[in-house]
PDB file of C-alpha atoms in Angstrom:
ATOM      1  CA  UNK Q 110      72.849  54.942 -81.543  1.00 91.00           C
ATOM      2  CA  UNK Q 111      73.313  58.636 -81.245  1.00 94.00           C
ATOM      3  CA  UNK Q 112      71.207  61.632 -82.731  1.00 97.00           C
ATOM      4  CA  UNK Q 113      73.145  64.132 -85.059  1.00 96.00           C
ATOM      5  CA  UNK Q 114      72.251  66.843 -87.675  1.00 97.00           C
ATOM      6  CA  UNK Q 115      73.056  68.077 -91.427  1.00 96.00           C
ATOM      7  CA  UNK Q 116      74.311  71.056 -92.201  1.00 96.00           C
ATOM      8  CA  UNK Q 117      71.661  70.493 -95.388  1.00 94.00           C
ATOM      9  CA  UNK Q 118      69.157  71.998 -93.302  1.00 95.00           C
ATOM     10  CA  UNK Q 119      70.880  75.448 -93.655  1.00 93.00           C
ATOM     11  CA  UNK Q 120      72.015  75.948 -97.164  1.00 89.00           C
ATOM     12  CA  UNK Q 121      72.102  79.430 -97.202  1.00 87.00           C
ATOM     13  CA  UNK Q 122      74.841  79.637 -94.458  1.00 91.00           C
ATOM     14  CA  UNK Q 123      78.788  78.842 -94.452  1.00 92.00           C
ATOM     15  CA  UNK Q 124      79.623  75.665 -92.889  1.00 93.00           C
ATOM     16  CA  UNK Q 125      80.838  77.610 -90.061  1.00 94.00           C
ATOM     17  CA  UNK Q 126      77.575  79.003 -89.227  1.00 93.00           C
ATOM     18  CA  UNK Q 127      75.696  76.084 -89.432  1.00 94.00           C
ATOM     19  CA  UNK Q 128      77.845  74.183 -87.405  1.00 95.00           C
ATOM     20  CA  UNK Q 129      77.175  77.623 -84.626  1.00 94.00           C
ATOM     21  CA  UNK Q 130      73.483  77.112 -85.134  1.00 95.00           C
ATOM     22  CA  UNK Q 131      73.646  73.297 -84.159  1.00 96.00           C
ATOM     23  CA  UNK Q 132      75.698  73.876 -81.035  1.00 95.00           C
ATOM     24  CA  UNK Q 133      73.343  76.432 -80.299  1.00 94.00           C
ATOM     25  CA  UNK Q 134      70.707  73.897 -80.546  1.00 95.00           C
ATOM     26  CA  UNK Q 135      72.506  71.576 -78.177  1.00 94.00           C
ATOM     27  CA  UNK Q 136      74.090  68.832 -81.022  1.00 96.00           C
ATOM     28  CA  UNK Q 137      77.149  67.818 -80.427  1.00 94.00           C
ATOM     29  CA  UNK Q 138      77.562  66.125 -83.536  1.00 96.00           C
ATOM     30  CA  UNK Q 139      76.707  66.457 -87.525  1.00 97.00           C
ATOM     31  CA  UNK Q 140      76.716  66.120 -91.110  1.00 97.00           C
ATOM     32  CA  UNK Q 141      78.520  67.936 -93.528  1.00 96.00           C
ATOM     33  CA  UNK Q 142      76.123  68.373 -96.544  1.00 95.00           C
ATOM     34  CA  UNK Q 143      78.521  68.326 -99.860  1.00 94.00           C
ATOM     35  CA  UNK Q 144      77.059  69.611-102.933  1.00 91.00           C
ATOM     36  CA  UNK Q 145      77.769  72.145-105.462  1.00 88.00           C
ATOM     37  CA  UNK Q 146      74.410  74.186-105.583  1.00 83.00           C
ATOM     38  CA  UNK Q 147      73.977  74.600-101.609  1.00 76.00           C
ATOM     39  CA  UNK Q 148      76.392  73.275 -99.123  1.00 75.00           C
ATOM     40  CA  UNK Q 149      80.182  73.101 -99.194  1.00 90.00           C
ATOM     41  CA  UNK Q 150      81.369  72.966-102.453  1.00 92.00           C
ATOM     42  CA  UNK Q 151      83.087  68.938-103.677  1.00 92.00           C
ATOM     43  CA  UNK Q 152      85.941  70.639-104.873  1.00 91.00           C
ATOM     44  CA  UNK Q 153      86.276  72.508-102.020  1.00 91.00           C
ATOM     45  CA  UNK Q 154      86.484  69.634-100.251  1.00 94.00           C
ATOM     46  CA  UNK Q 155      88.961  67.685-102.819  1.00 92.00           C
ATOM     47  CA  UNK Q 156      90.937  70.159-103.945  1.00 92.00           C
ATOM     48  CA  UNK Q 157      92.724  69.759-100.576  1.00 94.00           C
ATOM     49  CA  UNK Q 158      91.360  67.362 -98.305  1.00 95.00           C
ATOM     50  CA  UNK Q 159      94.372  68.314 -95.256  1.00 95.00           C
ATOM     51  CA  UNK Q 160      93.122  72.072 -95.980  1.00 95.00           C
ATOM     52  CA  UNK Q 161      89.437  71.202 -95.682  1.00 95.00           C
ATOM     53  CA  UNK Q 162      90.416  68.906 -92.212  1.00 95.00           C
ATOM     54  CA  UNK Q 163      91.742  71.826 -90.970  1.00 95.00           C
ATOM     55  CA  UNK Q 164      89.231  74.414 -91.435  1.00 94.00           C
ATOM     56  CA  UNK Q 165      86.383  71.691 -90.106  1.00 95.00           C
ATOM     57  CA  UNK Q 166      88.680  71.218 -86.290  1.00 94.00           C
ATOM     58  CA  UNK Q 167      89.133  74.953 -86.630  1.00 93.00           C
ATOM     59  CA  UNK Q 168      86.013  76.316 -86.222  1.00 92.00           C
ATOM     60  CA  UNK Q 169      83.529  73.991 -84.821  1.00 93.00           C
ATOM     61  CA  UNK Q 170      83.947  71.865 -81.348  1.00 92.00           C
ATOM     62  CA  UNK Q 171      81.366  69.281 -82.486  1.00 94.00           C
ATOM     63  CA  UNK Q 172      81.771  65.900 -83.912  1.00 95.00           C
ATOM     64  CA  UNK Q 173      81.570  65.424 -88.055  1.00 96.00           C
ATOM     65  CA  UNK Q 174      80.704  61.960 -88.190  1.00 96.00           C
ATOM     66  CA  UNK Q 175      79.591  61.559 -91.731  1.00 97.00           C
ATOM     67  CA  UNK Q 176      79.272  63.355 -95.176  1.00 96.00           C
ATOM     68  CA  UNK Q 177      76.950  63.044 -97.325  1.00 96.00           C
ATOM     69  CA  UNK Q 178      77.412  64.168-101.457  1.00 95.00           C
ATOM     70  CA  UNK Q 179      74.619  65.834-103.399  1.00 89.00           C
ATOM     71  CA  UNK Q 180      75.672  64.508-106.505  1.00 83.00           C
ATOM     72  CA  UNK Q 181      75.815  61.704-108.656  1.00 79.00           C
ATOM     73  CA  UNK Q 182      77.847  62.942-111.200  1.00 81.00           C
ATOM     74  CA  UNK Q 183      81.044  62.257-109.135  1.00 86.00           C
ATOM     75  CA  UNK Q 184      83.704  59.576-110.214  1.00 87.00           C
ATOM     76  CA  UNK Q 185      86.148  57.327-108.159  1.00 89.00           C
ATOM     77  CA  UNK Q 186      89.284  60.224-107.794  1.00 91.00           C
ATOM     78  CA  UNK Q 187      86.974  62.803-106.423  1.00 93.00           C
ATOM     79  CA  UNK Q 188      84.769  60.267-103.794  1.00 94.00           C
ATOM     80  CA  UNK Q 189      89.119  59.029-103.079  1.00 95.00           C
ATOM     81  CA  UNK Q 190      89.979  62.747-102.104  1.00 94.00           C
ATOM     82  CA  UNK Q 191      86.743  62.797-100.252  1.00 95.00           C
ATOM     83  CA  UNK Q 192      87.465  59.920 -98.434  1.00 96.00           C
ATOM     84  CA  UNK Q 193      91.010  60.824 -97.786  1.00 96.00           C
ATOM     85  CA  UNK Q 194      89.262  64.160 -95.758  1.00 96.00           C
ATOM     86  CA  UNK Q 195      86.973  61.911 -94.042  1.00 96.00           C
ATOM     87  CA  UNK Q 196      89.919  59.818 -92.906  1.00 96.00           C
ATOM     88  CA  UNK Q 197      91.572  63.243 -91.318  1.00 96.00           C
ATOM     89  CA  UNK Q 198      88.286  63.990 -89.393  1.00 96.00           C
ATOM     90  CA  UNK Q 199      87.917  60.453 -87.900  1.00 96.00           C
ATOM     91  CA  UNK Q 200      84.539  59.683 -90.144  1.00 97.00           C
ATOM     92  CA  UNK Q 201      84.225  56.380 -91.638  1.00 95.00           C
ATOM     93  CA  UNK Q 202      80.517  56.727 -93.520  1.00 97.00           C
ATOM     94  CA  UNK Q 203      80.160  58.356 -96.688  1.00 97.00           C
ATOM     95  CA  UNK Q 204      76.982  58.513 -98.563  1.00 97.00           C
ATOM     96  CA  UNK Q 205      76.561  58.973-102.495  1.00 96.00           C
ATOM     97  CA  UNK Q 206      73.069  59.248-104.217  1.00 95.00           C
ATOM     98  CA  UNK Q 207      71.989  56.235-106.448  1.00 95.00           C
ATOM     99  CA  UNK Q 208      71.793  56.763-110.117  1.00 94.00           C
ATOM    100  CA  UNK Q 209      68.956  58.177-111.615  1.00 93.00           C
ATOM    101  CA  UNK Q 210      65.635  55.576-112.473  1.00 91.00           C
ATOM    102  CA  UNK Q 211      66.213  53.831-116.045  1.00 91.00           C
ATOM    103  CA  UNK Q 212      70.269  53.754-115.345  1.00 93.00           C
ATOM    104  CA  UNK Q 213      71.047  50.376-116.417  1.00 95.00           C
ATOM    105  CA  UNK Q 214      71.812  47.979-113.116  1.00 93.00           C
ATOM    106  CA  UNK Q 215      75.330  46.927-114.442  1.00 94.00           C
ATOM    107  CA  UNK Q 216      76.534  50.426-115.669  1.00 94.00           C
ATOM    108  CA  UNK Q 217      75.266  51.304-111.595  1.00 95.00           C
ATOM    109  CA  UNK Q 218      76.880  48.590-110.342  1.00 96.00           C
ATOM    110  CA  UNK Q 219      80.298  49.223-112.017  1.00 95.00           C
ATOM    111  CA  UNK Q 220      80.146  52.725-110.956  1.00 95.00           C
ATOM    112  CA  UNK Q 221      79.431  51.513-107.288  1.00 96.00           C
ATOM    113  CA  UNK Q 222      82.062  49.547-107.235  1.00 96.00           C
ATOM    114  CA  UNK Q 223      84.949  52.212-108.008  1.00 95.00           C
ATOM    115  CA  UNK Q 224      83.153  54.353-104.974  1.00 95.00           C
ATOM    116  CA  UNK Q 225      83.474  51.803-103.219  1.00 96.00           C
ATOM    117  CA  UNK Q 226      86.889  50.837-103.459  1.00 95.00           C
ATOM    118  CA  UNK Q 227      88.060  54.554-103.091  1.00 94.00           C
ATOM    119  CA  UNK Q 228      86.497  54.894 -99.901  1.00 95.00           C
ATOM    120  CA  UNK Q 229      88.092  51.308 -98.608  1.00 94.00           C
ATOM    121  CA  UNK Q 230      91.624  52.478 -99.401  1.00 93.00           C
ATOM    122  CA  UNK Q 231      90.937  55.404 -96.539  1.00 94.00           C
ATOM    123  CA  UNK Q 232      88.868  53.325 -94.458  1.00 95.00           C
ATOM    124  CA  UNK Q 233      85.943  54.907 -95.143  1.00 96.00           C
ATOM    125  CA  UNK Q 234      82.341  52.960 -95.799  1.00 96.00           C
ATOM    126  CA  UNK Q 235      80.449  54.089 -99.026  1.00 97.00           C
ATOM    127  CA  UNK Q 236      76.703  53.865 -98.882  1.00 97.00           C
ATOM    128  CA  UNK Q 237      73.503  54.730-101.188  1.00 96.00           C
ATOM    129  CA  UNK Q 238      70.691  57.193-100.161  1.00 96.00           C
ATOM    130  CA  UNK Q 239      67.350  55.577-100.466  1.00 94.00           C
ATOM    131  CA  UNK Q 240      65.228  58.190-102.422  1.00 91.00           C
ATOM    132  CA  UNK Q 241      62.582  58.341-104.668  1.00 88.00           C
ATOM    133  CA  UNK Q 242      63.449  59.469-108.376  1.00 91.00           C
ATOM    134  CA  UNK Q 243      66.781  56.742-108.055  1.00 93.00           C
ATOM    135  CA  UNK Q 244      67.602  53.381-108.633  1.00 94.00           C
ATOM    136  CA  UNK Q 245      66.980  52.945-104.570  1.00 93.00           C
ATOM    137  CA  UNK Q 246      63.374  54.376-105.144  1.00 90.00           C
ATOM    138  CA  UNK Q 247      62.219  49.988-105.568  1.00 91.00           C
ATOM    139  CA  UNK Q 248      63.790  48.657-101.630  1.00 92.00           C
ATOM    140  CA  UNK Q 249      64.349  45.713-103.272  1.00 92.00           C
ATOM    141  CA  UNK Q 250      67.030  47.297-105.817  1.00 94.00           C
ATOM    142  CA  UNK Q 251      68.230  49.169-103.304  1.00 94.00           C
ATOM    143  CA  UNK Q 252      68.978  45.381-101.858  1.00 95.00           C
ATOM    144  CA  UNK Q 253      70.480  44.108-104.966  1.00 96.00           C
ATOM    145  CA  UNK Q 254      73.253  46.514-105.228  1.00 96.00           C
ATOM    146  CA  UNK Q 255      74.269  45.804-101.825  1.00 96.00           C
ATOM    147  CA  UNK Q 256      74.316  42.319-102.900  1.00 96.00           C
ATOM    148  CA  UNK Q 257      76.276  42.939-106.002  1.00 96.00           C
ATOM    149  CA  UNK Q 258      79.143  45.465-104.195  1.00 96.00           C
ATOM    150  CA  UNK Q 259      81.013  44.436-101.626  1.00 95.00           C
ATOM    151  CA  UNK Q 260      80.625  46.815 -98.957  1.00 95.00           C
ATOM    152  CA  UNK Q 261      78.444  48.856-100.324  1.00 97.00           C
ATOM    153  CA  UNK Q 262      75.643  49.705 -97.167  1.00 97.00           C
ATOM    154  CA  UNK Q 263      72.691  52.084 -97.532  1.00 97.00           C
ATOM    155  CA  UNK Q 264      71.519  55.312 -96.172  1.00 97.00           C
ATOM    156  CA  UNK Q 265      68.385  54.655 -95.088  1.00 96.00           C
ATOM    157  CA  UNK Q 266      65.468  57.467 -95.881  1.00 94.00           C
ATOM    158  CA  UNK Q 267      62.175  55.965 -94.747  1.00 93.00           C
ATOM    159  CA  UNK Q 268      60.553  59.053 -95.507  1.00 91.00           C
ATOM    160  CA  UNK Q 269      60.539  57.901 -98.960  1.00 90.00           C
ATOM    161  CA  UNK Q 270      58.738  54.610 -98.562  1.00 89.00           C
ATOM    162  CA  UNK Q 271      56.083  55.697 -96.293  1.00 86.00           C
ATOM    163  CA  UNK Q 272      53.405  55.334 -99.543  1.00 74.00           C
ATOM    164  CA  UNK Q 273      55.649  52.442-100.874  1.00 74.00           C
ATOM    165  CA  UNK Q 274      53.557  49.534-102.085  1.00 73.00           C
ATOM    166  CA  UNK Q 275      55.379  46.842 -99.908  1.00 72.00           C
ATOM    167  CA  UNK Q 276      54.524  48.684 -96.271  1.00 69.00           C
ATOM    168  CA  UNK Q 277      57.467  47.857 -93.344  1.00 74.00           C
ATOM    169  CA  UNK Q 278      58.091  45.033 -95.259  1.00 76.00           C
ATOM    170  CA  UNK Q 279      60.186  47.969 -98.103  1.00 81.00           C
ATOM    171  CA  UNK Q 280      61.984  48.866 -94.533  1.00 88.00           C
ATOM    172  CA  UNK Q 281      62.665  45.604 -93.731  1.00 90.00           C
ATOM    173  CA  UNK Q 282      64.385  44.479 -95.929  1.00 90.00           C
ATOM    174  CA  UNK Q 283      66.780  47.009 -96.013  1.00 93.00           C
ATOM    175  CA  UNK Q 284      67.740  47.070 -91.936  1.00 95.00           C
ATOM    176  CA  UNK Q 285      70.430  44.371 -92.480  1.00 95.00           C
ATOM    177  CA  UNK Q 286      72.272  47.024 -95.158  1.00 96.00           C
ATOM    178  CA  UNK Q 287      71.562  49.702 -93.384  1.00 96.00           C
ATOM    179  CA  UNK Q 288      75.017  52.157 -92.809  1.00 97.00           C
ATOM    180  CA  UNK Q 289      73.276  55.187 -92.082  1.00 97.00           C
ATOM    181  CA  UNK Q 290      70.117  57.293 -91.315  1.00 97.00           C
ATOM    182  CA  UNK Q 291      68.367  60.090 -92.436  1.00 97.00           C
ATOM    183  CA  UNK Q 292      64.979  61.209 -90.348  1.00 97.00           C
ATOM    184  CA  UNK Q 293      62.487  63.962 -90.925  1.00 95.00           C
ATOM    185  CA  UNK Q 294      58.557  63.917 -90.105  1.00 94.00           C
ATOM    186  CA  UNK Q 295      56.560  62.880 -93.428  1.00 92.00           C
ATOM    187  CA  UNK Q 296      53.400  61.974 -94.599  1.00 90.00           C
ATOM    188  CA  UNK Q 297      52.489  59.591 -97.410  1.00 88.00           C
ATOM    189  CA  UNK Q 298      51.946  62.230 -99.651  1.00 88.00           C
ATOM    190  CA  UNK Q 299      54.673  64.714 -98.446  1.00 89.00           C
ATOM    191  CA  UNK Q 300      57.922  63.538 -97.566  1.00 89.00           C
ATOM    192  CA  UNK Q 301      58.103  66.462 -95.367  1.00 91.00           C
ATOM    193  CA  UNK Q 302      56.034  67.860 -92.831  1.00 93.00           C
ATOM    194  CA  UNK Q 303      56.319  69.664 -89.414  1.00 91.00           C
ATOM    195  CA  UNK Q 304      57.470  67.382 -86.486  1.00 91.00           C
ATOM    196  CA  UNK Q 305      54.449  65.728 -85.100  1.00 87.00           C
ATOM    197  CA  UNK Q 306      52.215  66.035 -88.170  1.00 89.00           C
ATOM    198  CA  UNK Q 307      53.444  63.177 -90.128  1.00 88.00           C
ATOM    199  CA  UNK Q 308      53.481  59.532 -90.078  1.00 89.00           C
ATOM    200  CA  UNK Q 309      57.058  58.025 -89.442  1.00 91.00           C
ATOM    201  CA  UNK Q 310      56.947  55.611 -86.414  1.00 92.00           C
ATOM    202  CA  UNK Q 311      60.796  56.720 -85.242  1.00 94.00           C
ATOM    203  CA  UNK Q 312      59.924  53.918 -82.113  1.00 93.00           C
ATOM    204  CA  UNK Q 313      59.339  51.148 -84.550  1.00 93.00           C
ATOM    205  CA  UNK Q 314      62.302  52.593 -86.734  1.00 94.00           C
ATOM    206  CA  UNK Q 315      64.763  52.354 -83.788  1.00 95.00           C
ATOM    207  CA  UNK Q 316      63.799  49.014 -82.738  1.00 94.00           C
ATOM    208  CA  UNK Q 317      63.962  47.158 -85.519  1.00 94.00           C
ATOM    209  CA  UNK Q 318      67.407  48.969 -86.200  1.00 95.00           C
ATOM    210  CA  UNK Q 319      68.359  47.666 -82.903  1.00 94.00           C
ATOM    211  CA  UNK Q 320      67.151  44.540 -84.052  1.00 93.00           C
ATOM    212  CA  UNK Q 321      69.550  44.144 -86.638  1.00 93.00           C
ATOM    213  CA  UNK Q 322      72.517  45.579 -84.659  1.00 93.00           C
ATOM    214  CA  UNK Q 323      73.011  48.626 -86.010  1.00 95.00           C
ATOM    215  CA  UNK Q 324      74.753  51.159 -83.765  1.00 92.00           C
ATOM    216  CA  UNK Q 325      75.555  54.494 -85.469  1.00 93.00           C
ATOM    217  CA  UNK Q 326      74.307  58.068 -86.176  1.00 93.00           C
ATOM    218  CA  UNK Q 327      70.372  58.779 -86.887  1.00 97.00           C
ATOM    219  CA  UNK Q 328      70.554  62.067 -88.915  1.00 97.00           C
ATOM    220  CA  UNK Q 329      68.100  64.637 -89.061  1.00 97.00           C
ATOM    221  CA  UNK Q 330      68.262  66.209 -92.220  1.00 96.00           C
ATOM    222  CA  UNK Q 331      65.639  68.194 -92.939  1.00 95.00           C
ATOM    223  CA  UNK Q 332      65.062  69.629 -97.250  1.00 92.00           C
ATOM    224  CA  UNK Q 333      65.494  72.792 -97.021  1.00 89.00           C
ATOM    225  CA  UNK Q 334      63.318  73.852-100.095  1.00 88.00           C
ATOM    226  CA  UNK Q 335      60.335  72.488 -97.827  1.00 88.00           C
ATOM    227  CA  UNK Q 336      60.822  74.378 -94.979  1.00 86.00           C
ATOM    228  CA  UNK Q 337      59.989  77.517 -94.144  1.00 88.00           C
ATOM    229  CA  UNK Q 338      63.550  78.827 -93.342  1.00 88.00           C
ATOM    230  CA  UNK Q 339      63.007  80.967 -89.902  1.00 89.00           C
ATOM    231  CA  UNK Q 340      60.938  77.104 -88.933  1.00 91.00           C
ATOM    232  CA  UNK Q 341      64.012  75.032 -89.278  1.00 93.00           C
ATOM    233  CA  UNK Q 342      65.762  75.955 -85.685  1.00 95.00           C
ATOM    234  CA  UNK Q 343      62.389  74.758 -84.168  1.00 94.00           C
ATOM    235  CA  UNK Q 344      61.805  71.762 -86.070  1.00 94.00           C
ATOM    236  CA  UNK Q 345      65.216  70.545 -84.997  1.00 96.00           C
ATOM    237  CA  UNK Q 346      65.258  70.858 -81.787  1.00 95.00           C
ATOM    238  CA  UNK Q 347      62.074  68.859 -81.853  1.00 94.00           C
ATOM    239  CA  UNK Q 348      63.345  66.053 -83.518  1.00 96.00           C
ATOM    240  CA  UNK Q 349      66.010  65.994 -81.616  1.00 96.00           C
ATOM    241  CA  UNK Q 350      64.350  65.762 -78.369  1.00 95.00           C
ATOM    242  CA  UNK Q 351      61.791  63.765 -79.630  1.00 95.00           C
ATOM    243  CA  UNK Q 352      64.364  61.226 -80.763  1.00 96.00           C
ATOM    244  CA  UNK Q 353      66.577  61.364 -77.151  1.00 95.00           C
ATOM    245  CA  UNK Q 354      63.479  60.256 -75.632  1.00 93.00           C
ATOM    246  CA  UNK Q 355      63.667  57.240 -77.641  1.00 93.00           C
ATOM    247  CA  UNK Q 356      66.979  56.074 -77.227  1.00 89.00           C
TER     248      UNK Q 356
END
């Protein structure tokens, strides 16, 4: 495993400074946060996915090793020219959010499916954020979707089942699907806190990823809209030597 960062922690800078802030704060590796209201625009990105490669070599030294879409509301063609930019940069994980609660499980399903298959073409693996508010919200959805898509993995967010009903047992399950990793401190009752305040057992988290062989990037991605924004350097660099010590 290896510790990285999302440029979702600093919405109000270009992708160019936020990838100079995390070098500054010793990652060597990140994120790119895609979203229309804060981050890097998806059109931006599919519009002209050699263009976008490009610009990403061209002004940062680190390693992108994943993106991660804001949006739901984005179909097959758009998540293919994604993909095709992911491809250029060397990353193979993609995440998408889940549909919002009530969105019937076949309608999701179908719409997983054509995500998924875009991203195969490039060699890229789709997965689903766990979050609360979305069809992943219930772990054991979140389960069944993998179950119904072929290669569709998850982005696991244990900050969002930290007041779940089902305990570890919501985590879990959902260790054998997992793709990808989002951490931030949280409590039960805030899924965001400062770094040593909340509840998340990273240890137990790591292990029992370990346990079920999975090998790739845990991502600190902090919300920015819970942050106080002169914090966020700090709370980084935190996590991310908190989390070194761990691996």
């Amino acid at each position: 495993m290896f510790i990285c960062a999302s440029t979702r922690c600093f919405p109000s800078q270009t992708l160019e400074d936020a990838c100079s802030l995390l070098a500054d704060l010793e990652f060597d590796k990140f994120e790119i946060w895609v979203d229309d209201s804060t981050g890097v625009p998806v059109a931006t990105v599919a519009s002209d996915p050699d263009a976008f490669a490009a610009r990403v070599r061209e002004i940062t030294r680190l390693s992108p090793i994943a993106i991660c879409l804001g949006s739901e509301h984005i179909g097959g063609e758009d998540v293919a020219r994604v993909s095709k930019a992911a491809k250029l940069l060397r990353i193979t994980q993609l995440t998408v959010p889940a549909s919002p609660l009530g969105t019937p499980f076949n309608a999701e399903i179908d719409r997983l499916r054509e995500l998924v298959q875009a991203g195969r073409i490039e060699g890229v693996r789709v997965s689903l954020k766990t979050q609360t508010g979305r069809l992943t919200e219930d772990p054991r959805t979140a389960v069944e979707l993998c179950q119904a898509v072929k290669g569709l993995g998850l982005t696991l967010d244990p900050s969002y089942y930290l007041a779940s009903p089902l305990g570890e047992q919501a985590l879990t399950m959902m260790y054998p699907y997992t793709y990808h990793v989002h951490l931030r401190d949280s409590t039960p009752q805030q899924v965001q806190v400062q770094v040593g305040l909340g509840a998340v057992d990273y240890s137990r988290i790591i292990t029992q990823l370990e346990r079920a062989h999975y090998d790739r990037g845990l991502s600190i991605e902090l919300l920015p809209e819970l942050a106080d924004p002169e914090a966020i350097p700090l709370e980084l660099r935190k996590l991310r030597m908190l989390l070194t010590t761990l691996l």
